[in-house]
PDB file of N, CA and C in Angstrom:
ATOM      1  N   TYR A 708      46.923 -25.921 -75.990  1.00  0.00           N
ATOM      2  CA  TYR A 708      47.651 -25.996 -76.699  1.00  0.00           C
ATOM      3  C   TYR A 708      48.166 -27.096 -77.097  1.00  0.00           C
ATOM      4  N   ALA A 709      46.983 -28.226 -76.864  1.00  0.00           N
ATOM      5  CA  ALA A 709      47.386 -29.515 -77.007  1.00  0.00           C
ATOM      6  C   ALA A 709      46.879 -30.202 -78.083  1.00  0.00           C
ATOM      7  N   GLY A 710      46.129 -29.613 -78.840  1.00  0.00           N
ATOM      8  CA  GLY A 710      45.886 -29.216 -80.342  1.00  0.00           C
ATOM      9  C   GLY A 710      44.453 -30.192 -80.691  1.00  0.00           C
ATOM     10  N   ILE A 711      44.246 -30.064 -79.492  1.00  0.00           N
ATOM     11  CA  ILE A 711      42.231 -30.545 -79.255  1.00  0.00           C
ATOM     12  C   ILE A 711      40.809 -29.454 -79.780  1.00  0.00           C
ATOM     13  N   ASP A 712      40.628 -29.502 -81.170  1.00  0.00           N
ATOM     14  CA  ASP A 712      40.536 -28.366 -81.730  1.00  0.00           C
ATOM     15  C   ASP A 712      39.294 -28.702 -81.335  1.00  0.00           C
ATOM     16  N   ASP A 713      38.326 -29.235 -80.957  1.00  0.00           N
ATOM     17  CA  ASP A 713      37.189 -29.321 -80.826  1.00  0.00           C
ATOM     18  C   ASP A 713      36.815 -28.645 -78.989  1.00  0.00           C
ATOM     19  N   LEU A 714      38.211 -28.784 -78.324  1.00  0.00           N
ATOM     20  CA  LEU A 714      37.881 -29.045 -76.869  1.00  0.00           C
ATOM     21  C   LEU A 714      37.418 -27.655 -76.393  1.00  0.00           C
ATOM     22  N   ASP A 715      36.077 -27.751 -75.448  1.00  0.00           N
ATOM     23  CA  ASP A 715      35.892 -26.202 -75.174  1.00  0.00           C
ATOM     24  C   ASP A 715      36.384 -26.397 -73.779  1.00  0.00           C
ATOM     25  N   GLN A 716      36.830 -24.736 -73.286  1.00  0.00           N
ATOM     26  CA  GLN A 716      38.083 -24.866 -72.465  1.00  0.00           C
ATOM     27  C   GLN A 716      36.804 -24.130 -71.020  1.00  0.00           C
ATOM     28  N   THR A 717      35.810 -23.406 -71.350  1.00  0.00           N
ATOM     29  CA  THR A 717      35.058 -23.959 -70.871  1.00  0.00           C
ATOM     30  C   THR A 717      33.843 -24.706 -70.214  1.00  0.00           C
ATOM     31  N   GLY A 718      34.192 -25.601 -70.720  1.00  0.00           N
ATOM     32  CA  GLY A 718      33.549 -26.760 -69.818  1.00  0.00           C
ATOM     33  C   GLY A 718      34.402 -27.824 -68.874  1.00  0.00           C
ATOM     34  N   ILE A 719      35.769 -27.322 -68.120  1.00  0.00           N
ATOM     35  CA  ILE A 719      36.873 -27.860 -67.999  1.00  0.00           C
ATOM     36  C   ILE A 719      36.948 -27.102 -66.008  1.00  0.00           C
ATOM     37  N   ASP A 720      36.636 -28.593 -65.093  1.00  0.00           N
ATOM     38  CA  ASP A 720      37.035 -28.406 -63.841  1.00  0.00           C
ATOM     39  C   ASP A 720      37.606 -28.492 -63.243  1.00  0.00           C
ATOM     40  N   LEU A 721      38.911 -28.341 -62.566  1.00  0.00           N
ATOM     41  CA  LEU A 721      40.058 -29.007 -62.028  1.00  0.00           C
ATOM     42  C   LEU A 721      39.912 -29.045 -60.495  1.00  0.00           C
ATOM     43  N   TYR A 722      40.371 -30.336 -59.554  1.00  0.00           N
ATOM     44  CA  TYR A 722      40.128 -30.841 -58.347  1.00  0.00           C
ATOM     45  C   TYR A 722      41.104 -31.292 -57.622  1.00  0.00           C
ATOM     46  N   LEU A 723      41.969 -30.426 -56.685  1.00  0.00           N
ATOM     47  CA  LEU A 723      43.190 -31.411 -55.782  1.00  0.00           C
ATOM     48  C   LEU A 723      42.053 -32.091 -54.449  1.00  0.00           C
ATOM     49  N   ASP A 724      42.223 -33.542 -54.726  1.00  0.00           N
ATOM     50  CA  ASP A 724      40.902 -34.162 -53.822  1.00  0.00           C
ATOM     51  C   ASP A 724      39.942 -32.945 -53.469  1.00  0.00           C
ATOM     52  N   ASP A 725      40.079 -32.659 -52.759  1.00  0.00           N
ATOM     53  CA  ASP A 725      38.483 -32.236 -52.525  1.00  0.00           C
ATOM     54  C   ASP A 725      38.209 -30.502 -52.836  1.00  0.00           C
ATOM     55  N   VAL A 726      39.087 -29.894 -53.325  1.00  0.00           N
ATOM     56  CA  VAL A 726      39.392 -28.206 -53.612  1.00  0.00           C
ATOM     57  C   VAL A 726      39.504 -28.351 -55.078  1.00  0.00           C
ATOM     58  N   HIS A 727      37.914 -27.535 -55.257  1.00  0.00           N
ATOM     59  CA  HIS A 727      37.675 -26.854 -56.614  1.00  0.00           C
ATOM     60  C   HIS A 727      38.342 -25.796 -56.536  1.00  0.00           C
ATOM     61  N   VAL A 728      39.815 -26.347 -57.217  1.00  0.00           N
ATOM     62  CA  VAL A 728      40.469 -25.047 -58.034  1.00  0.00           C
ATOM     63  C   VAL A 728      39.626 -24.111 -59.503  1.00  0.00           C
ATOM     64  N   ALA A 729      39.812 -24.795 -60.306  1.00  0.00           N
ATOM     65  CA  ALA A 729      39.426 -24.662 -61.397  1.00  0.00           C
ATOM     66  C   ALA A 729      37.744 -24.994 -61.803  1.00  0.00           C
ATOM     67  N   VAL A 730      37.091 -23.483 -62.579  1.00  0.00           N
ATOM     68  CA  VAL A 730      35.080 -23.923 -63.055  1.00  0.00           C
ATOM     69  C   VAL A 730      35.249 -23.278 -64.171  1.00  0.00           C
ATOM     70  N   GLN A 731      35.176 -24.407 -65.161  1.00  0.00           N
ATOM     71  CA  GLN A 731      34.236 -23.614 -66.086  1.00  0.00           C
ATOM     72  C   GLN A 731      35.437 -22.964 -67.269  1.00  0.00           C
ATOM     73  N   GLY A 732      36.732 -23.445 -66.707  1.00  0.00           N
ATOM     74  CA  GLY A 732      38.051 -23.347 -66.949  1.00  0.00           C
ATOM     75  C   GLY A 732      39.041 -21.617 -66.577  1.00  0.00           C
ATOM     76  N   GLY A 733      38.184 -21.551 -65.981  1.00  0.00           N
ATOM     77  CA  GLY A 733      39.342 -20.171 -64.632  1.00  0.00           C
ATOM     78  C   GLY A 733      38.784 -20.773 -63.110  1.00  0.00           C
ATOM     79  N   ARG A 734      39.762 -19.585 -63.156  1.00  0.00           N
ATOM     80  CA  ARG A 734      39.990 -20.141 -61.471  1.00  0.00           C
ATOM     81  C   ARG A 734      38.580 -19.359 -60.778  1.00  0.00           C
ATOM     82  N   ASN A 735      38.089 -20.954 -59.805  1.00  0.00           N
ATOM     83  CA  ASN A 735      37.077 -21.129 -59.219  1.00  0.00           C
ATOM     84  C   ASN A 735      37.337 -19.877 -58.234  1.00  0.00           C
ATOM     85  N   PRO A 736      35.597 -18.555 -58.225  1.00  0.00           N
ATOM     86  CA  PRO A 736      35.805 -17.749 -57.364  1.00  0.00           C
ATOM     87  C   PRO A 736      35.956 -18.196 -55.766  1.00  0.00           C
ATOM     88  N   ALA A 737      35.722 -19.290 -55.467  1.00  0.00           N
ATOM     89  CA  ALA A 737      36.020 -19.710 -54.151  1.00  0.00           C
ATOM     90  C   ALA A 737      37.078 -20.459 -53.477  1.00  0.00           C
ATOM     91  N   TYR A 738      37.434 -20.545 -54.128  1.00  0.00           N
ATOM     92  CA  TYR A 738      39.083 -20.945 -54.533  1.00  0.00           C
ATOM     93  C   TYR A 738      40.175 -20.636 -53.201  1.00  0.00           C
ATOM     94  N   ARG A 739      40.491 -20.870 -52.291  1.00  0.00           N
ATOM     95  CA  ARG A 739      41.335 -20.189 -51.347  1.00  0.00           C
ATOM     96  C   ARG A 739      42.930 -21.171 -50.801  1.00  0.00           C
ATOM     97  N   GLU A 740      43.152 -19.972 -50.789  1.00  0.00           N
ATOM     98  CA  GLU A 740      45.019 -20.770 -51.274  1.00  0.00           C
ATOM     99  C   GLU A 740      45.433 -21.089 -50.426  1.00  0.00           C
ATOM    100  N   GLU A 741      45.241 -21.228 -48.911  1.00  0.00           N
ATOM    101  CA  GLU A 741      45.415 -21.909 -47.704  1.00  0.00           C
ATOM    102  C   GLU A 741      44.290 -23.805 -48.015  1.00  0.00           C
ATOM    103  N   ASP A 742      43.587 -23.543 -49.377  1.00  0.00           N
ATOM    104  CA  ASP A 742      42.962 -25.046 -49.215  1.00  0.00           C
ATOM    105  C   ASP A 742      44.046 -25.949 -50.386  1.00  0.00           C
ATOM    106  N   GLY A 743      44.529 -24.955 -51.386  1.00  0.00           N
ATOM    107  CA  GLY A 743      45.280 -26.074 -52.254  1.00  0.00           C
ATOM    108  C   GLY A 743      46.919 -25.867 -51.335  1.00  0.00           C
ATOM    109  N   GLN A 744      47.580 -24.951 -50.713  1.00  0.00           N
ATOM    110  CA  GLN A 744      48.339 -25.556 -49.305  1.00  0.00           C
ATOM    111  C   GLN A 744      48.440 -26.834 -48.745  1.00  0.00           C
ATOM    112  N   ARG A 745      47.228 -26.932 -49.054  1.00  0.00           N
ATOM    113  CA  ARG A 745      47.142 -28.255 -47.705  1.00  0.00           C
ATOM    114  C   ARG A 745      46.651 -29.391 -48.425  1.00  0.00           C
ATOM    115  N   VAL A 746      46.365 -29.109 -49.831  1.00  0.00           N
ATOM    116  CA  VAL A 746      46.734 -30.388 -50.641  1.00  0.00           C
ATOM    117  C   VAL A 746      48.057 -30.605 -50.767  1.00  0.00           C
ATOM    118  N   MET A 747      48.527 -30.103 -51.122  1.00  0.00           N
ATOM    119  CA  MET A 747      49.864 -29.664 -51.545  1.00  0.00           C
ATOM    120  C   MET A 747      50.560 -30.565 -50.648  1.00  0.00           C
ATOM    121  N   LYS A 748      50.729 -30.604 -49.409  1.00  0.00           N
ATOM    122  CA  LYS A 748      51.576 -30.588 -48.167  1.00  0.00           C
ATOM    123  C   LYS A 748      51.623 -32.679 -48.597  1.00  0.00           C
ATOM    124  N   GLN A 749      50.318 -32.987 -48.962  1.00  0.00           N
ATOM    125  CA  GLN A 749      50.497 -34.477 -48.545  1.00  0.00           C
ATOM    126  C   GLN A 749      51.415 -35.125 -49.621  1.00  0.00           C
ATOM    127  N   SER A 750      51.311 -36.417 -49.259  1.00  0.00           N
ATOM    128  CA  SER A 750      52.168 -37.504 -50.199  1.00  0.00           C
ATOM    129  C   SER A 750      51.924 -37.885 -51.163  1.00  0.00           C
ATOM    130  N   GLU A 751      50.442 -37.446 -50.763  1.00  0.00           N
ATOM    131  CA  GLU A 751      49.236 -38.525 -52.370  1.00  0.00           C
ATOM    132  C   GLU A 751      47.822 -37.263 -52.426  1.00  0.00           C
ATOM    133  N   ILE A 752      48.181 -37.222 -53.570  1.00  0.00           N
ATOM    134  CA  ILE A 752      47.127 -36.175 -54.101  1.00  0.00           C
ATOM    135  C   ILE A 752      46.461 -36.565 -54.933  1.00  0.00           C
ATOM    136  N   ASN A 753      44.863 -36.419 -54.882  1.00  0.00           N
ATOM    137  CA  ASN A 753      43.722 -36.661 -56.406  1.00  0.00           C
ATOM    138  C   ASN A 753      44.344 -36.074 -57.070  1.00  0.00           C
ATOM    139  N   VAL A 754      44.270 -35.816 -58.178  1.00  0.00           N
ATOM    140  CA  VAL A 754      43.442 -34.691 -59.106  1.00  0.00           C
ATOM    141  C   VAL A 754      42.759 -35.084 -60.039  1.00  0.00           C
ATOM    142  N   ARG A 755      41.545 -34.527 -60.203  1.00  0.00           N
ATOM    143  CA  ARG A 755      40.759 -34.539 -61.279  1.00  0.00           C
ATOM    144  C   ARG A 755      40.236 -33.658 -61.823  1.00  0.00           C
ATOM    145  N   VAL A 756      40.255 -34.208 -63.483  1.00  0.00           N
ATOM    146  CA  VAL A 756      39.890 -32.873 -63.804  1.00  0.00           C
ATOM    147  C   VAL A 756      38.333 -33.484 -64.356  1.00  0.00           C
ATOM    148  N   VAL A 757      37.917 -32.456 -64.454  1.00  0.00           N
ATOM    149  CA  VAL A 757      36.607 -32.894 -65.677  1.00  0.00           C
ATOM    150  C   VAL A 757      36.632 -31.775 -66.798  1.00  0.00           C
ATOM    151  N   LEU A 758      36.223 -32.771 -67.910  1.00  0.00           N
ATOM    152  CA  LEU A 758      37.081 -32.086 -69.596  1.00  0.00           C
ATOM    153  C   LEU A 758      35.205 -31.725 -69.881  1.00  0.00           C
ATOM    154  N   GLY A 759      33.901 -32.003 -69.298  1.00  0.00           N
ATOM    155  CA  GLY A 759      32.976 -31.563 -70.113  1.00  0.00           C
ATOM    156  C   GLY A 759      32.287 -32.275 -71.353  1.00  0.00           C
ATOM    157  N   ARG A 760      33.092 -33.784 -71.291  1.00  0.00           N
ATOM    158  CA  ARG A 760      32.755 -34.265 -73.034  1.00  0.00           C
ATOM    159  C   ARG A 760      31.442 -35.721 -72.456  1.00  0.00           C
ATOM    160  N   GLY A 761      31.688 -35.862 -71.712  1.00  0.00           N
ATOM    161  CA  GLY A 761      30.900 -37.549 -71.517  1.00  0.00           C
ATOM    162  C   GLY A 761      31.092 -37.925 -70.236  1.00  0.00           C
ATOM    163  N   ALA A 762      30.740 -39.681 -70.214  1.00  0.00           N
ATOM    164  CA  ALA A 762      31.171 -39.936 -68.815  1.00  0.00           C
ATOM    165  C   ALA A 762      32.266 -41.143 -68.966  1.00  0.00           C
ATOM    166  N   ALA A 763      33.511 -40.820 -70.407  1.00  0.00           N
ATOM    167  CA  ALA A 763      34.516 -41.400 -70.140  1.00  0.00           C
ATOM    168  C   ALA A 763      34.894 -41.399 -68.605  1.00  0.00           C
ATOM    169  N   VAL A 764      36.228 -41.995 -67.776  1.00  0.00           N
ATOM    170  CA  VAL A 764      36.848 -42.233 -66.822  1.00  0.00           C
ATOM    171  C   VAL A 764      37.813 -43.226 -67.196  1.00  0.00           C
ATOM    172  N   ASP A 765      39.316 -41.966 -66.746  1.00  0.00           N
ATOM    173  CA  ASP A 765      40.518 -43.156 -67.112  1.00  0.00           C
ATOM    174  C   ASP A 765      40.973 -42.405 -65.858  1.00  0.00           C
ATOM    175  N   THR A 766      42.446 -43.434 -65.354  1.00  0.00           N
ATOM    176  CA  THR A 766      43.298 -43.365 -63.781  1.00  0.00           C
ATOM    177  C   THR A 766      44.610 -43.155 -64.672  1.00  0.00           C
ATOM    178  N   VAL A 767      45.273 -42.140 -64.470  1.00  0.00           N
ATOM    179  CA  VAL A 767      46.598 -42.098 -64.738  1.00  0.00           C
ATOM    180  C   VAL A 767      47.262 -41.760 -62.928  1.00  0.00           C
ATOM    181  N   TRP A 768      48.564 -43.381 -63.362  1.00  0.00           N
ATOM    182  CA  TRP A 768      49.728 -42.973 -61.869  1.00  0.00           C
ATOM    183  C   TRP A 768      50.365 -41.963 -62.300  1.00  0.00           C
ATOM    184  N   THR A 769      51.423 -41.170 -61.574  1.00  0.00           N
ATOM    185  CA  THR A 769      52.270 -40.403 -62.238  1.00  0.00           C
ATOM    186  C   THR A 769      53.247 -40.512 -60.328  1.00  0.00           C
ATOM    187  N   CYS A 770      54.531 -40.363 -60.614  1.00  0.00           N
ATOM    188  CA  CYS A 770      55.108 -39.787 -58.981  1.00  0.00           C
ATOM    189  C   CYS A 770      55.940 -38.576 -59.307  1.00  0.00           C
ATOM    190  N   ASP A 771      56.931 -38.373 -58.387  1.00  0.00           N
ATOM    191  CA  ASP A 771      57.467 -37.304 -57.906  1.00  0.00           C
ATOM    192  C   ASP A 771      58.327 -37.502 -58.507  1.00  0.00           C
ATOM    193  N   PHE A 772      58.770 -36.041 -59.488  1.00  0.00           N
ATOM    194  CA  PHE A 772      59.696 -35.062 -59.628  1.00  0.00           C
ATOM    195  C   PHE A 772      60.263 -34.766 -58.959  1.00  0.00           C
ATOM    196  N   SER A 773      60.776 -34.639 -57.896  1.00  0.00           N
ATOM    197  CA  SER A 773      61.046 -33.426 -56.841  1.00  0.00           C
ATOM    198  C   SER A 773      62.696 -33.184 -57.439  1.00  0.00           C
ATOM    199  N   HIS A 774      63.466 -32.420 -56.704  1.00  0.00           N
ATOM    200  CA  HIS A 774      65.009 -31.988 -57.036  1.00  0.00           C
ATOM    201  C   HIS A 774      65.411 -32.924 -56.569  1.00  0.00           C
ATOM    202  N   GLU A 775      65.039 -33.659 -55.313  1.00  0.00           N
ATOM    203  CA  GLU A 775      65.791 -34.905 -54.906  1.00  0.00           C
ATOM    204  C   GLU A 775      65.302 -35.394 -55.852  1.00  0.00           C
ATOM    205  N   TYR A 776      64.234 -36.226 -56.453  1.00  0.00           N
ATOM    206  CA  TYR A 776      64.150 -37.567 -57.428  1.00  0.00           C
ATOM    207  C   TYR A 776      65.179 -38.043 -58.654  1.00  0.00           C
ATOM    208  N   VAL A 777      65.386 -36.450 -59.161  1.00  0.00           N
ATOM    209  CA  VAL A 777      65.818 -35.700 -60.998  1.00  0.00           C
ATOM    210  C   VAL A 777      67.486 -36.086 -60.318  1.00  0.00           C
ATOM    211  N   THR A 778      67.787 -35.767 -58.762  1.00  0.00           N
ATOM    212  CA  THR A 778      69.124 -35.643 -58.628  1.00  0.00           C
ATOM    213  C   THR A 778      69.494 -36.529 -58.683  1.00  0.00           C
ATOM    214  N   ILE A 779      68.965 -38.069 -57.989  1.00  0.00           N
ATOM    215  CA  ILE A 779      68.909 -39.516 -57.570  1.00  0.00           C
ATOM    216  C   ILE A 779      69.487 -39.949 -58.418  1.00  0.00           C
ATOM    217  N   ASN A 780      67.952 -39.705 -59.713  1.00  0.00           N
ATOM    218  CA  ASN A 780      68.438 -40.148 -60.889  1.00  0.00           C
ATOM    219  C   ASN A 780      69.500 -39.466 -62.117  1.00  0.00           C
ATOM    220  N   ALA A 781      70.380 -38.543 -61.418  1.00  0.00           N
ATOM    221  CA  ALA A 781      70.667 -38.530 -62.396  1.00  0.00           C
ATOM    222  C   ALA A 781      72.547 -38.689 -62.446  1.00  0.00           C
ATOM    223  N   ASP A 782      72.590 -38.732 -60.953  1.00  0.00           N
ATOM    224  CA  ASP A 782      73.996 -39.379 -60.580  1.00  0.00           C
ATOM    225  C   ASP A 782      73.704 -41.065 -61.421  1.00  0.00           C
ATOM    226  N   TYR A 783      72.928 -41.393 -61.672  1.00  0.00           N
ATOM    227  CA  TYR A 783      73.203 -42.953 -62.695  1.00  0.00           C
ATOM    228  C   TYR A 783      74.076 -42.617 -64.220  1.00  0.00           C
ATOM    229  N   ARG A 784      74.086 -41.610 -64.616  1.00  0.00           N
ATOM    230  CA  ARG A 784      74.062 -41.314 -65.943  1.00  0.00           C
ATOM    231  C   ARG A 784      75.243 -40.618 -65.230  1.00  0.00           C
ATOM    232  N   SER A 785      76.022 -40.258 -63.912  1.00  0.00           N
ATOM    233  CA  SER A 785      77.572 -39.524 -64.031  1.00  0.00           C
ATOM    234  C   SER A 785      78.636 -40.469 -63.639  1.00  0.00           C
TER     235      SER A 785
END
């Protein structure tokens, strides 16, 4: 959906910290839901996406957009 015509989705791997969630563009057969739940309970999560397109590396920082966060920021406009 990103409009990257030459991106081979079968080369993508996805990790949440030490949990290998997706392999070659699909769910990792070794992935266990309890491992994913363990990671998602952490206050900080490292998400690593391997595109299989070379050795370039980038870091993106983001924040929590929980219901509470949105509610607090909505109060500024009310």
